[in-house]
Short mmCIF file of C-alpha atoms and ligand atoms in Angstrom, two decimals:
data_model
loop_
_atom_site.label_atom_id
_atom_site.label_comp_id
_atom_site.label_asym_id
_atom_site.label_seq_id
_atom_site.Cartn_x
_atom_site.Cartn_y
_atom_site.Cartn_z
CA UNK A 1 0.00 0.00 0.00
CA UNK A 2 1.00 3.68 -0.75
CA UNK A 3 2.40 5.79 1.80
CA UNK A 4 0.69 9.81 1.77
CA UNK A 5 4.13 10.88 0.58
CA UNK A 6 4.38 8.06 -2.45
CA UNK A 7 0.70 8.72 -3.54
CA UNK A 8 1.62 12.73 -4.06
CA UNK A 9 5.23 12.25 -5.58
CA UNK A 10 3.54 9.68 -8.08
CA UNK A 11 0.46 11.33 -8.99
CA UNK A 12 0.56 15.16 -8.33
CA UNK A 13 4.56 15.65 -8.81
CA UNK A 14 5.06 13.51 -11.73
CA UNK A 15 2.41 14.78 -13.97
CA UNK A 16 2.80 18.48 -13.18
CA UNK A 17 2.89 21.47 -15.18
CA UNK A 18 5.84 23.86 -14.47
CA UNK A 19 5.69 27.33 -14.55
CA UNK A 20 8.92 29.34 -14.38
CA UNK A 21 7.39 31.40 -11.94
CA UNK A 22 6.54 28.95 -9.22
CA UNK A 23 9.94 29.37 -6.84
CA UNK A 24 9.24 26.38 -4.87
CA UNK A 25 5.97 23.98 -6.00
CA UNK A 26 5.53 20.77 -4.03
CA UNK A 27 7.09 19.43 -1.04
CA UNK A 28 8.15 22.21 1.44
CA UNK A 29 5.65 24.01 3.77
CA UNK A 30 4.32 26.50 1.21
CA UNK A 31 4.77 27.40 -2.16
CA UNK A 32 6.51 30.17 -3.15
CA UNK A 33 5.17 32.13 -6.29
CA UNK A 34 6.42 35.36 -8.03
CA UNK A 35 3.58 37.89 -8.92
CA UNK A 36 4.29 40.50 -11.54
CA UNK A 37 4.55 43.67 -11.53
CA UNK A 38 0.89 45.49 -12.14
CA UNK A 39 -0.98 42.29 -11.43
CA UNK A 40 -3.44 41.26 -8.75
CA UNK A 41 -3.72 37.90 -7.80
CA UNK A 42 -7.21 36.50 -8.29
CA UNK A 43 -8.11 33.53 -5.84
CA UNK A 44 -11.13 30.93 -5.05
CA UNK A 45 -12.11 27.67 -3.90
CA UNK A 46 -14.56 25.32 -4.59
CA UNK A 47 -15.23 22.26 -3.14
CA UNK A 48 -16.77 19.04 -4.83
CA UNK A 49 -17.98 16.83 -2.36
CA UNK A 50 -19.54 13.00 -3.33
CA UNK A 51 -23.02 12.55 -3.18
CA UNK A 52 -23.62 16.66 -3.55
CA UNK A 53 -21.72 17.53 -6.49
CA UNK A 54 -20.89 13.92 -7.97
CA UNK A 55 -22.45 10.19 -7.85
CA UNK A 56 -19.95 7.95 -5.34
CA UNK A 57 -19.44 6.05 -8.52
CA UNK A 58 -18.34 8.56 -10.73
CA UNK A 59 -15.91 8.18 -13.66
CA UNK A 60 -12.96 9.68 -11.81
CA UNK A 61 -11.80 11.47 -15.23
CA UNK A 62 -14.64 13.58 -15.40
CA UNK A 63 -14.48 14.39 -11.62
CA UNK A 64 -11.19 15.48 -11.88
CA UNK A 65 -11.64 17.52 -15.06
CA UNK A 66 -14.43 19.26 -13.59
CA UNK A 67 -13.17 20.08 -10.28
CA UNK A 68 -10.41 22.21 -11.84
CA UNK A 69 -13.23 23.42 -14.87
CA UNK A 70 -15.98 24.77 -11.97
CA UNK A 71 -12.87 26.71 -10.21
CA UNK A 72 -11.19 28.05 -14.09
CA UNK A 73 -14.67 29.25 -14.63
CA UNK A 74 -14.50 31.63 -11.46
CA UNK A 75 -10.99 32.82 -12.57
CA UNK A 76 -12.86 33.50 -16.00
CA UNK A 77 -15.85 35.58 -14.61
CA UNK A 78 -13.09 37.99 -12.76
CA UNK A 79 -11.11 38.00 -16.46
CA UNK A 80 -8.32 36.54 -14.62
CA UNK A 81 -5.43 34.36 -16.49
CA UNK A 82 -4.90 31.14 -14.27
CA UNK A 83 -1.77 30.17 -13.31
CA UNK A 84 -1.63 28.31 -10.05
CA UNK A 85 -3.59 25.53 -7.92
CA UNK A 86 -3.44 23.64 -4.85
CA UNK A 87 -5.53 20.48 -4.26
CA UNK A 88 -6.87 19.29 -0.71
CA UNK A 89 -8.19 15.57 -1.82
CA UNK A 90 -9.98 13.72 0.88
CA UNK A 91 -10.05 9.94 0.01
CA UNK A 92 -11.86 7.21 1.90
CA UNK A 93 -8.87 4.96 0.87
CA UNK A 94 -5.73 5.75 -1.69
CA UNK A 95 -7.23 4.02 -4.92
CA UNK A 96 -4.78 4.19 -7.28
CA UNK A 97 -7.52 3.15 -10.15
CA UNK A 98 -9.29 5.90 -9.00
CA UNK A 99 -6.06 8.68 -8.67
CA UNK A 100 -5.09 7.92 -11.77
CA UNK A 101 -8.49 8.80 -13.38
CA UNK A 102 -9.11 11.38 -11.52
CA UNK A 103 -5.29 12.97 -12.41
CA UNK A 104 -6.21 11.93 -16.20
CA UNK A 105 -9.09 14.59 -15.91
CA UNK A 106 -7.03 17.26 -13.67
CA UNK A 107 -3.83 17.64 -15.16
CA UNK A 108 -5.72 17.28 -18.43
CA UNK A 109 -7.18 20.98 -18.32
CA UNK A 110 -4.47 22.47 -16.33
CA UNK A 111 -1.99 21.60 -19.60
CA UNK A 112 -4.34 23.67 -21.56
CA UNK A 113 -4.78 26.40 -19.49
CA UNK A 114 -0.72 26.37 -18.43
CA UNK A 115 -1.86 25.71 -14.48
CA UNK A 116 1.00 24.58 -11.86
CA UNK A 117 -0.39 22.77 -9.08
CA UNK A 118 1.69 24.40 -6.30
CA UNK A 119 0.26 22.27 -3.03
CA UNK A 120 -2.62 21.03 -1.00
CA UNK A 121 -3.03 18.10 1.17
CA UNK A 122 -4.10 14.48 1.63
CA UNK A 123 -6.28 13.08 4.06
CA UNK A 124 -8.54 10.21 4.91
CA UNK A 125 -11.98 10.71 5.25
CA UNK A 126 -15.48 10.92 2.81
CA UNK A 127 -14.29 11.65 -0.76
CA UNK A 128 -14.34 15.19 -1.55
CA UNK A 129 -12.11 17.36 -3.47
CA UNK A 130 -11.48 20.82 -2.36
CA UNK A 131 -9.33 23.25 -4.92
CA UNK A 132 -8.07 26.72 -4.98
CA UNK A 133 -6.88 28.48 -8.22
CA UNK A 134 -5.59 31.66 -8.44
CA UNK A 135 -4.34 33.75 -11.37
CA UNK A 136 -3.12 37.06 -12.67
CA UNK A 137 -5.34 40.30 -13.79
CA UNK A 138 -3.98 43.56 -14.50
CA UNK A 139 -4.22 45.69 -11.43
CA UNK A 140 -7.83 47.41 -10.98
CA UNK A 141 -8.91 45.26 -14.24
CA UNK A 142 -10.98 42.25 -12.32
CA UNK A 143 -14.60 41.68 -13.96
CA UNK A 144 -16.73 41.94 -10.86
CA UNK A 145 -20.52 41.53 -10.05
CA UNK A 146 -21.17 44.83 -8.97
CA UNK A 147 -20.46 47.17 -12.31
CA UNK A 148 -23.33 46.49 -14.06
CA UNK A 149 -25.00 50.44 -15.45
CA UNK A 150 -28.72 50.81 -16.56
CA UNK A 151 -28.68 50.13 -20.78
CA UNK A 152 -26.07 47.34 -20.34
CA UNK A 153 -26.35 44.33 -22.61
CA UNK A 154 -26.59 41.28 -20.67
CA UNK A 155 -24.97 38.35 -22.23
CA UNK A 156 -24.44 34.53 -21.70
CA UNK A 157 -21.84 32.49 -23.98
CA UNK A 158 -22.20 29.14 -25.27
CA UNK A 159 -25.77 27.17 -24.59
CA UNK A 160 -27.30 26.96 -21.55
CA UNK A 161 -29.55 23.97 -19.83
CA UNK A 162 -27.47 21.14 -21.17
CA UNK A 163 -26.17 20.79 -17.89
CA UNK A 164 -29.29 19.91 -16.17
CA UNK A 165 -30.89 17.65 -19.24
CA UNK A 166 -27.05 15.61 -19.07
CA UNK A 167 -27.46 15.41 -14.70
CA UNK A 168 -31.38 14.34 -15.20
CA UNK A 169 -30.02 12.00 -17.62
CA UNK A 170 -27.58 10.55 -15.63
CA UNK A 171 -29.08 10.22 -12.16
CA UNK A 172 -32.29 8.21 -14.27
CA UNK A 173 -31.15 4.69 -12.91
CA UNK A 174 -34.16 3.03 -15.14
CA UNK A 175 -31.95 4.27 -18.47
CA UNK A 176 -29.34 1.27 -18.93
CA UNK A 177 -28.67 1.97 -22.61
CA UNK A 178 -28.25 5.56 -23.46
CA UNK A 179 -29.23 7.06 -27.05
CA UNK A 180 -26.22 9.34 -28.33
CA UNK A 181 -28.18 12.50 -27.51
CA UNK A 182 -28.50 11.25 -24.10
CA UNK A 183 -24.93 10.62 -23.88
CA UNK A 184 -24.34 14.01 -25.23
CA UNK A 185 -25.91 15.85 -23.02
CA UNK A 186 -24.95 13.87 -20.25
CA UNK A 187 -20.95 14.97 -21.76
CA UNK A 188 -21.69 18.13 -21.53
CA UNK A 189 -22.37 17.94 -17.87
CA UNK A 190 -19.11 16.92 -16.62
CA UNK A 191 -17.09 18.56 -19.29
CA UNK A 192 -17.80 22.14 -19.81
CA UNK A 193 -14.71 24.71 -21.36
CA UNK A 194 -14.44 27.34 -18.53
CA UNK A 195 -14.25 30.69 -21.36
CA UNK A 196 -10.69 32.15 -19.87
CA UNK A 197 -9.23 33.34 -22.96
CA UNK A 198 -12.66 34.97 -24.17
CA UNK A 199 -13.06 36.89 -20.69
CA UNK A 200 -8.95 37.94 -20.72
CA UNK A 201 -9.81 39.48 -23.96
CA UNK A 202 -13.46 41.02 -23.74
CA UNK A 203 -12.38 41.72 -19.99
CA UNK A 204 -11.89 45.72 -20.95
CA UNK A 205 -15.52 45.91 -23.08
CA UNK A 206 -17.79 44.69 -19.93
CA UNK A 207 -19.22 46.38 -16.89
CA UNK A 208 -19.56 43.02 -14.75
CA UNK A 209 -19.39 39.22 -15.46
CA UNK A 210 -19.95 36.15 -13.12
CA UNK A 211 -20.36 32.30 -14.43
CA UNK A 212 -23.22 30.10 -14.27
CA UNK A 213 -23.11 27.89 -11.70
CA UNK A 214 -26.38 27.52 -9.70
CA UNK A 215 -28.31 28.55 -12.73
CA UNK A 216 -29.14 31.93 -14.76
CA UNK A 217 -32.01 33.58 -12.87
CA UNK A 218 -29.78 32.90 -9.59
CA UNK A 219 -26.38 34.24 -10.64
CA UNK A 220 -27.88 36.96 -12.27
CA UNK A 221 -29.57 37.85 -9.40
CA UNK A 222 -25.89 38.39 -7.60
CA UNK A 223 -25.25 40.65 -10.41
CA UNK A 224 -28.72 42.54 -9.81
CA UNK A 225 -28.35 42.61 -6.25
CA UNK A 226 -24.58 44.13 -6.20
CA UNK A 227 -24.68 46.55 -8.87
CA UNK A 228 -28.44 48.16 -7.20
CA UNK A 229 -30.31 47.69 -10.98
CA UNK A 230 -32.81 45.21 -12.32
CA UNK A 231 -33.06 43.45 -15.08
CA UNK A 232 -35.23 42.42 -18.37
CA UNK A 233 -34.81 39.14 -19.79
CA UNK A 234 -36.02 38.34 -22.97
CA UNK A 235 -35.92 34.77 -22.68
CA UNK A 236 -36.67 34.08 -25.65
CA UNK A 237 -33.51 35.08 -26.46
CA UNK A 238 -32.11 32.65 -24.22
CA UNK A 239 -29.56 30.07 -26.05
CA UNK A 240 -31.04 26.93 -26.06
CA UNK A 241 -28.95 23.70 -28.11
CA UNK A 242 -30.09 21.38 -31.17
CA UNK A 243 -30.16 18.60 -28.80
CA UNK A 244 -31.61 20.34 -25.63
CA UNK A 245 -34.65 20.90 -28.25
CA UNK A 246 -34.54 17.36 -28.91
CA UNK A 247 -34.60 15.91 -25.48
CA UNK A 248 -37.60 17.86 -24.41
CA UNK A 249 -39.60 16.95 -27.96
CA UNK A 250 -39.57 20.28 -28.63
CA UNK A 251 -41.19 21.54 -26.02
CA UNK A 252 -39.72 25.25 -25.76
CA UNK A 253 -41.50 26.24 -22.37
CA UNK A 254 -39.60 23.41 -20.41
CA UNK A 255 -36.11 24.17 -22.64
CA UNK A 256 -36.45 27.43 -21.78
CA UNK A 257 -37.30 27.23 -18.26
CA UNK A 258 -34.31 24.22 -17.86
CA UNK A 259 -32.16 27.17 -19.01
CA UNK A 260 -33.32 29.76 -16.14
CA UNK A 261 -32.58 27.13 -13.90
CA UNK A 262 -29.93 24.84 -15.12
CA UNK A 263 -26.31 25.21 -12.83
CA UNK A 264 -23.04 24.11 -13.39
CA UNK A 265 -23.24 25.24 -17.16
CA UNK A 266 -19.71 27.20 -16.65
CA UNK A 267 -20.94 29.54 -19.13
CA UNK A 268 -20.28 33.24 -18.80
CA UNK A 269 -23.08 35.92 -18.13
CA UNK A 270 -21.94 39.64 -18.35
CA UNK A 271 -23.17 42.79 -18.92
CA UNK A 272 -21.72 45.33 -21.44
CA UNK A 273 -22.59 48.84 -22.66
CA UNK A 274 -24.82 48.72 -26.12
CA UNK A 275 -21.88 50.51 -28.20
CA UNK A 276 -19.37 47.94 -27.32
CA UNK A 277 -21.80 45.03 -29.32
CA UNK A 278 -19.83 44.88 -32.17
CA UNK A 279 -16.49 44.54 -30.60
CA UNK A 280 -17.58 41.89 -28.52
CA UNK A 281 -19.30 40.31 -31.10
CA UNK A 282 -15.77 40.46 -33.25
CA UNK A 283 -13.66 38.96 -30.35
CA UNK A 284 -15.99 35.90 -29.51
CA UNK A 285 -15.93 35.04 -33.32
CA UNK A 286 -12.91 34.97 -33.45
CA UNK A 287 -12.21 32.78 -30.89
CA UNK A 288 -15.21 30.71 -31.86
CA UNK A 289 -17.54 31.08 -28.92
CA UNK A 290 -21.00 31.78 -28.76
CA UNK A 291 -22.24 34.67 -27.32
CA UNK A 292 -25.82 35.83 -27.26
CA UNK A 293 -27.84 39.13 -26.29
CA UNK A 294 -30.43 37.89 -23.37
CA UNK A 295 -32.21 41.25 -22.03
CA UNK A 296 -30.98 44.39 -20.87
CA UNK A 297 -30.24 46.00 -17.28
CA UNK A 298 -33.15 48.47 -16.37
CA UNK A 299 -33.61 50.80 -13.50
CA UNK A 300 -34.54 50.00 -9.92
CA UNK A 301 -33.19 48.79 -6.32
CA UNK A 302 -33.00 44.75 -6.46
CA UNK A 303 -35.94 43.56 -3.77
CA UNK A 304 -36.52 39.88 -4.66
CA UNK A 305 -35.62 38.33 -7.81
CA UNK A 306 -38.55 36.98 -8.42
CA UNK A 307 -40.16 40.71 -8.63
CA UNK A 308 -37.42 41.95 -10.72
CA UNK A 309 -36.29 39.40 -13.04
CA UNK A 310 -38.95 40.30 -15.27
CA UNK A 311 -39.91 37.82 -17.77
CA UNK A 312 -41.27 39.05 -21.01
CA UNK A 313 -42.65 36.31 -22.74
CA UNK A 314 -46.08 35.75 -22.00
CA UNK A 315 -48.25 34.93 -18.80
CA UNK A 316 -47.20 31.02 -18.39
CA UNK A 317 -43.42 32.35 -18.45
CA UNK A 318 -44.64 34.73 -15.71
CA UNK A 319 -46.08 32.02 -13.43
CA UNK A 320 -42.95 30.12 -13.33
CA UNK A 321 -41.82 29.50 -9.87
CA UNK A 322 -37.98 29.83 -10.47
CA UNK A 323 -35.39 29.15 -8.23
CA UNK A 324 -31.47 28.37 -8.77
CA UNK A 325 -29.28 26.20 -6.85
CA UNK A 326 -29.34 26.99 -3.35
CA UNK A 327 -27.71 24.34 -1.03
CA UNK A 328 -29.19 25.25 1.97
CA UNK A 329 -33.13 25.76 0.53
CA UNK A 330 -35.58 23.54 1.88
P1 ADP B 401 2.28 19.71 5.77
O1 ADP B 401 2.37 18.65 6.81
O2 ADP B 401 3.31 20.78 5.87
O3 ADP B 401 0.88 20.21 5.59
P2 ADP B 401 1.99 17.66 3.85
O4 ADP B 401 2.72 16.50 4.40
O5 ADP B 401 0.52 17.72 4.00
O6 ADP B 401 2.67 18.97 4.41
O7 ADP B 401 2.32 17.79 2.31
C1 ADP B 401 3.65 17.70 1.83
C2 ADP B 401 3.75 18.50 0.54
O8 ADP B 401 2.92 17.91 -0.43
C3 ADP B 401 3.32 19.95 0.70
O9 ADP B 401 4.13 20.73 -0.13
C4 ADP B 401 1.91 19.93 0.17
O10 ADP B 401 1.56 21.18 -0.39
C5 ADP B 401 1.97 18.82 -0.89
N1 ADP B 401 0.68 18.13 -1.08
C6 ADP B 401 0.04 17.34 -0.18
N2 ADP B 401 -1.09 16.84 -0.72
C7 ADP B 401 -1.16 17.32 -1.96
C8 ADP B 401 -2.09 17.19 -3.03
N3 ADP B 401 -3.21 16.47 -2.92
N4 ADP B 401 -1.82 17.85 -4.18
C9 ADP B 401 -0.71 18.59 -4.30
N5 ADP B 401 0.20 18.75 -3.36
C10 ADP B 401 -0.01 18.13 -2.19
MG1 MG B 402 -0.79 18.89 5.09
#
């Protein structure tokens, strides 16, 4: 059997990035980083714990990619350029089967997004992965939540509700064999692109950004809520996929009300003044993302979301009792 020390050499030293400016990574108290000049450092955690965020069973590739994706999509929403992470794992026993997977998935992203893991710590206990990133934004430049000005576009990239079709999909124990939608969708839970590069670069042309990751009508709400405005949603507008379409049979009401309400998507939603359209519109073509125009910021103090996410559509839209992720709701 492994010793602690064996498990980390052979699985978190071994396949590491390295980053010239990590001045000590693994194996001494801390790690030692250099920060550039002009830079803030941008930092947060998330924790995945089994049976909340993931099944017990779960392939431990696509836990460990998107452990690292849910925290690269918070560095994204602040327009931040990752560059670091440490990694407290909590393992019932040390599974090699299931470190090796779960490495497959981790060090998998941080290669393409250039991320050292720099520390963390291994214990024995309930399975549940706890990570903190942290990355560079030019000082003063950090997308925040509470920016957003009456007129402001508000966007979301990519597609959203694919996340929640893929987990219903999933957690349906009946389903033994899966149609390739269904498989699909169920991909594009676990593996969403956290949109770094596109934030880096649109970073300058936005008021105030977060990602998606209890669902729409709740994040935005943070947005709403910090920045002292309301907000009009033409949800029609909203960005619904081909094969979220298909799943439901076409039935647009329950698309677009999966979409409200759909976390983890990972998908950006920011605000931006109406004369910077066309530049952002230029920049997320060319780096072949999606972006779409959902409503528009209005006028008002935030009360309740439900009172000032108004929804356009029509009177069934209106009746909707919607509600993100909220761990702690009854
Ligand atoms: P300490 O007792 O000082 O907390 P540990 O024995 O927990 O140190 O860890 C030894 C080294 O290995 C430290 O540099 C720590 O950051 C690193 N480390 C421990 N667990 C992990 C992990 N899961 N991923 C990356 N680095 C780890
Ligand atoms: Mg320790």
């Amino acid at each position: 059997m492994s010793s602690e020390f064996n498990l980390i050499d052979r699985f978190f030293v071994q396949n590491n990035v390295s980053r010239s400016d990590v001045d000590l990574g693994i194996g001494d108290d801390c790690a030692l980083v250099s920060v550039p000049e002009g830079y803030q450092v941008a930092i947060t955690t998330d924790t995945l714990a089994a049976g909340t965020h993931f099944l017990i069973d779960a392939d431990p590739v696509k836990v460990g990619y998107k452990a690292l994706a849910s925290n690269l999509s918070d560095l994204a929403a602040m327009g931040a350029k990752p560059t670091w992470v440490s990694l407290a794992l909590t393992l019932p026993k040390p599974d090699e089967k299931w470190l090796e997977g779960f490495c497959e998935g981790f060090f998998g992203l941080a290669k393409q997004h250039n991320v050292q893991l720099i520390g963390g710590d291994t214990t024995k206990g309930p399975l549940s992965i706890t990570i903190t990133v942290q990355g560079l934004v030019p000082t003063g430049e950090g997308l925040t939540r509470k920016g957003a000005k009456v007129g402001d576009d508000i966007y979301v990239t990519g597609f959203i509700g694919d996340s929640a079709a893929g987990l219903e999909i999933l957690l349906d124990t009946n389903k033994q064999i899966k149609t390739q939608l269904e498989q699909e969708l169920e991909h594009r839970h676990y593996y969403s692109n956290p949109k770094v590069q596109l934030a880096q670069k649109i970073r300058h042309l936005c008021h105030s950004a977060l990602d998606i990751s209890d669902g729409l009508i709740s994040d935005l709400g943070h947005i709403l809520k910090q920045s002292n405005v309301s907000a009009k949603i033409q949800v029609n507008a909203l960005p619904i996929s081909d094969e979220l379409l298909a799943f439901y049979s076409h039935d647009i009401d329950k698309c677009l009300k999966t979409a409200l309400v759909s976390g983890e998507e990972y998908e950006l939603c920011f605000t931006a003044p109406k004369e910077n359209r066309e530049a952002i519109k230029q920049i997320s073509f060319l780096l072949n993302h999606d972006v779409s125009i959902i409503g528009e910021i209005s006028e008002g103090p935030f009360t309740t979301l439900d009172n000032n996410v108004k929804l356009r559509k029509d009177s069934i839209l209106l009746d909707w009792v919607l509600y993100g992720y909220d761990h702690f709701r009854n």
